[in-house]
Amino acid sequence: MPAATRVITAHVSADLADKVDVLAERMDRSRGWIMKQALTAWIDQEEERHQLTLEALHDVDAGNVIDHQSIVAWAESLSTKDPLAPPLA
């Protein structure tokens, strides 16, 4: 049984719509297919970003952090002939 679908409408600039049309023509796909691919990729990226943020906040709560001065000293050393090893949490 096919998955249920819904129509989502969004107003976009004429320039963006033109770019979608160009891609659809070039790829021999429909405008809807292009939009579905783009929206799926963006949602996947945002979900991954959210998960990484939650993991980072968990690290902060657990005290797994590196102090700012250590990072600055390491970054500044990168352009020297004897760069420091990256600081560890």
XYZ file of N, CA and C in Angstrom:
267
model
N 0.848 -1.181 0.000
C 0.000 0.000 0.000
C 0.891 1.241 0.000
N 0.704 2.161 -0.923
C 1.535 3.368 -0.979
C 1.340 4.246 0.253
N 2.403 4.940 0.598
C 2.331 5.857 1.740
C 1.384 7.003 1.423
N 0.703 7.476 2.439
C -0.190 8.626 2.272
C 0.639 9.862 1.949
N 0.113 10.727 1.132
C 0.811 11.961 0.786
C -0.088 13.151 1.061
N 0.531 14.308 1.177
C -0.180 15.581 1.351
C 0.507 16.624 0.498
N -0.230 17.584 0.088
C 0.323 18.703 -0.676
C 0.701 19.805 0.306
N 1.915 20.332 0.150
C 2.382 21.467 0.946
C 2.667 22.596 -0.039
N 2.131 23.756 0.250
C 2.317 24.900 -0.634
C 3.219 25.918 0.036
N 4.138 26.484 -0.750
C 5.020 27.528 -0.227
C 5.215 28.582 -1.302
N 5.203 29.817 -0.905
C 5.514 30.906 -1.829
C 7.029 31.079 -1.853
N 7.600 31.043 -3.051
C 9.035 31.253 -3.223
C 9.233 32.344 -4.258
N 10.425 32.895 -4.272
C 10.716 33.947 -5.251
C 10.651 33.367 -6.665
N 10.388 34.236 -7.611
C 10.356 33.813 -9.008
C 11.711 33.256 -9.430
N 12.791 33.849 -8.923
C 14.132 33.364 -9.257
C 14.336 31.926 -8.781
N 13.902 31.637 -7.558
C 14.047 30.287 -7.023
C 13.182 29.308 -7.814
N 11.974 29.690 -8.136
C 11.095 28.829 -8.935
C 11.726 28.559 -10.299
N 12.339 29.575 -10.891
C 13.009 29.387 -12.179
C 14.157 28.389 -12.065
N 14.903 28.471 -10.983
C 16.012 27.532 -10.785
C 15.494 26.109 -10.634
N 14.391 25.948 -9.919
C 13.783 24.619 -9.780
C 13.365 24.103 -11.157
N 12.754 24.968 -11.948
C 12.321 24.570 -13.293
C 13.508 24.161 -14.165
N 14.609 24.892 -14.082
C 15.804 24.566 -14.858
C 16.334 23.198 -14.438
N 16.412 22.963 -13.128
C 16.881 21.656 -12.649
C 15.951 20.535 -13.099
N 14.671 20.761 -12.988
C 13.704 19.741 -13.384
C 13.872 19.392 -14.857
N 14.026 20.412 -15.684
C 14.216 20.186 -17.125
C 15.520 19.435 -17.382
N 16.595 19.891 -16.749
C 17.903 19.278 -16.957
C 17.909 17.814 -16.521
N 17.214 17.511 -15.432
C 17.215 16.156 -14.889
C 16.062 15.304 -15.426
N 15.236 15.906 -16.257
C 14.061 15.220 -16.798
C 13.195 14.673 -15.656
N 12.953 15.525 -14.681
C 12.127 15.204 -13.518
C 11.073 16.279 -13.362
N 10.091 15.994 -12.536
C 9.048 16.992 -12.286
C 9.529 18.002 -11.253
N 8.861 19.144 -11.247
C 9.145 20.163 -10.232
C 8.896 19.582 -8.834
N 7.827 18.813 -8.691
C 7.517 18.196 -7.402
C 8.613 17.261 -6.925
N 9.201 16.495 -7.859
C 10.281 15.580 -7.488
C 11.476 16.362 -6.971
N 11.820 17.456 -7.670
C 12.940 18.299 -7.242
C 12.675 18.846 -5.841
N 11.479 19.356 -5.620
C 11.136 19.936 -4.319
C 11.176 18.879 -3.218
N 10.668 17.682 -3.520
C 10.681 16.606 -2.515
C 12.115 16.228 -2.153
N 12.998 16.129 -3.158
C 14.402 15.806 -2.885
C 15.060 16.883 -2.028
N 14.809 18.135 -2.384
C 15.422 19.247 -1.650
C 14.922 19.296 -0.211
N 13.630 19.135 -0.038
C 13.061 19.191 1.311
C 13.536 18.019 2.159
N 13.605 16.844 1.565
C 14.094 15.666 2.288
C 15.536 15.862 2.738
N 16.385 16.365 1.835
C 17.797 16.591 2.185
C 17.924 17.630 3.293
N 17.135 18.702 3.219
C 17.216 19.751 4.235
C 16.745 19.234 5.597
N 15.656 18.468 5.609
C 15.157 17.929 6.875
C 16.168 16.961 7.463
N 16.762 16.101 6.639
C 17.792 15.181 7.136
C 18.954 15.953 7.756
N 19.384 17.025 7.103
C 20.484 17.844 7.619
C 20.109 18.487 8.947
N 18.907 19.026 9.040
C 18.476 19.673 10.284
C 18.320 18.667 11.415
N 17.835 17.458 11.110
C 17.719 16.425 12.145
C 19.093 16.011 12.657
N 20.071 15.900 11.744
C 21.426 15.560 12.165
C 22.024 16.691 13.007
N 21.806 17.939 12.582
C 22.312 19.087 13.343
C 21.710 19.096 14.754
N 20.424 18.798 14.853
C 19.760 18.762 16.167
C 20.363 17.657 17.033
N 20.576 16.476 16.446
C 21.158 15.369 17.209
C 22.569 15.709 17.684
N 23.365 16.316 16.822
C 24.724 16.702 17.213
C 24.704 17.763 18.316
N 23.734 18.671 18.257
C 23.600 19.685 19.306
C 23.257 19.025 20.633
N 22.337 18.067 20.616
C 21.983 17.357 21.854
C 23.187 16.614 22.426
N 23.970 15.983 21.546
C 25.174 15.282 22.008
C 26.181 16.267 22.601
N 26.343 17.427 21.972
C 27.277 18.432 22.487
C 26.821 18.953 23.845
N 25.530 19.191 23.990
C 25.015 19.655 25.280
C 25.195 18.596 26.363
N 25.057 17.335 25.981
C 25.304 16.256 26.935
C 26.766 16.264 27.381
N 27.685 16.488 26.437
C 29.103 16.588 26.788
C 29.358 17.749 27.740
N 28.724 18.882 27.478
C 28.892 20.043 28.356
C 28.382 19.709 29.754
N 27.202 19.107 29.831
C 26.639 18.727 31.136
C 27.541 17.746 31.877
N 28.246 16.884 31.118
C 29.138 15.897 31.722
C 30.515 16.479 32.030
N 30.735 17.747 31.665
C 32.023 18.387 31.943
C 33.095 18.082 30.913
N 32.722 17.497 29.792
C 33.690 17.188 28.729
C 33.867 18.414 27.844
N 34.600 19.386 28.350
C 34.810 20.642 27.630
C 36.287 21.003 27.659
N 36.658 21.882 26.762
C 38.023 22.403 26.707
C 37.931 23.906 26.924
N 38.744 24.427 27.829
C 38.638 25.857 28.122
C 39.100 26.703 26.939
N 38.529 27.876 26.859
C 38.747 28.774 25.732
C 40.222 29.101 25.533
N 40.932 29.379 26.588
C 42.345 29.766 26.466
C 43.178 28.650 25.849
N 42.858 27.391 26.153
C 43.595 26.273 25.551
C 43.364 26.212 24.046
N 42.147 26.462 23.636
C 41.824 26.458 22.212
C 42.531 27.609 21.504
N 42.515 28.792 22.116
C 43.178 29.956 21.513
C 44.678 29.698 21.388
N 45.294 29.168 22.429
C 46.731 28.901 22.383
C 47.053 27.885 21.292
N 46.244 26.844 21.181
C 46.453 25.839 20.134
C 46.292 26.462 18.746
N 45.217 27.227 18.541
C 44.961 27.839 17.233
C 46.084 28.786 16.844
N 46.540 29.574 17.794
C 47.628 30.516 17.499
C 48.931 29.792 17.184
N 49.117 28.597 17.730
C 50.356 27.859 17.501
C 50.390 27.208 16.118
N 49.245 27.111 15.459
C 49.191 26.402 14.184
C 50.023 27.068 13.095
N 50.240 28.367 13.210
C 51.033 29.065 12.194
C 52.508 29.172 12.587
N 52.909 28.477 13.630
C 54.307 28.504 14.057
C 55.021 27.246 13.559
N 56.355 27.228 13.745
C 57.093 26.043 13.299
C 56.929 24.869 14.259
N 56.460 25.131 15.477
C 56.224 24.061 16.455
C 54.802 24.139 16.997
N 53.793 23.728 16.198
C 52.419 23.824 16.685
C 52.173 22.873 17.849
N 51.278 23.302 18.732
C 50.895 22.482 19.880
C 49.993 21.344 19.424
N 49.962 20.291 20.215
C 49.006 19.209 19.968
C 47.619 19.731 20.306
N 46.596 19.244 19.622
C 45.234 19.700 19.949
C 44.893 19.396 21.406
N 44.248 20.341 22.080
C 43.881 20.091 23.473
C 42.797 19.011 23.571
N 42.847 18.251 24.639
C 41.887 17.172 24.863
C 40.960 17.532 26.004
N 39.737 17.050 25.895
C 38.751 17.292 26.960
C 38.989 16.335 28.097
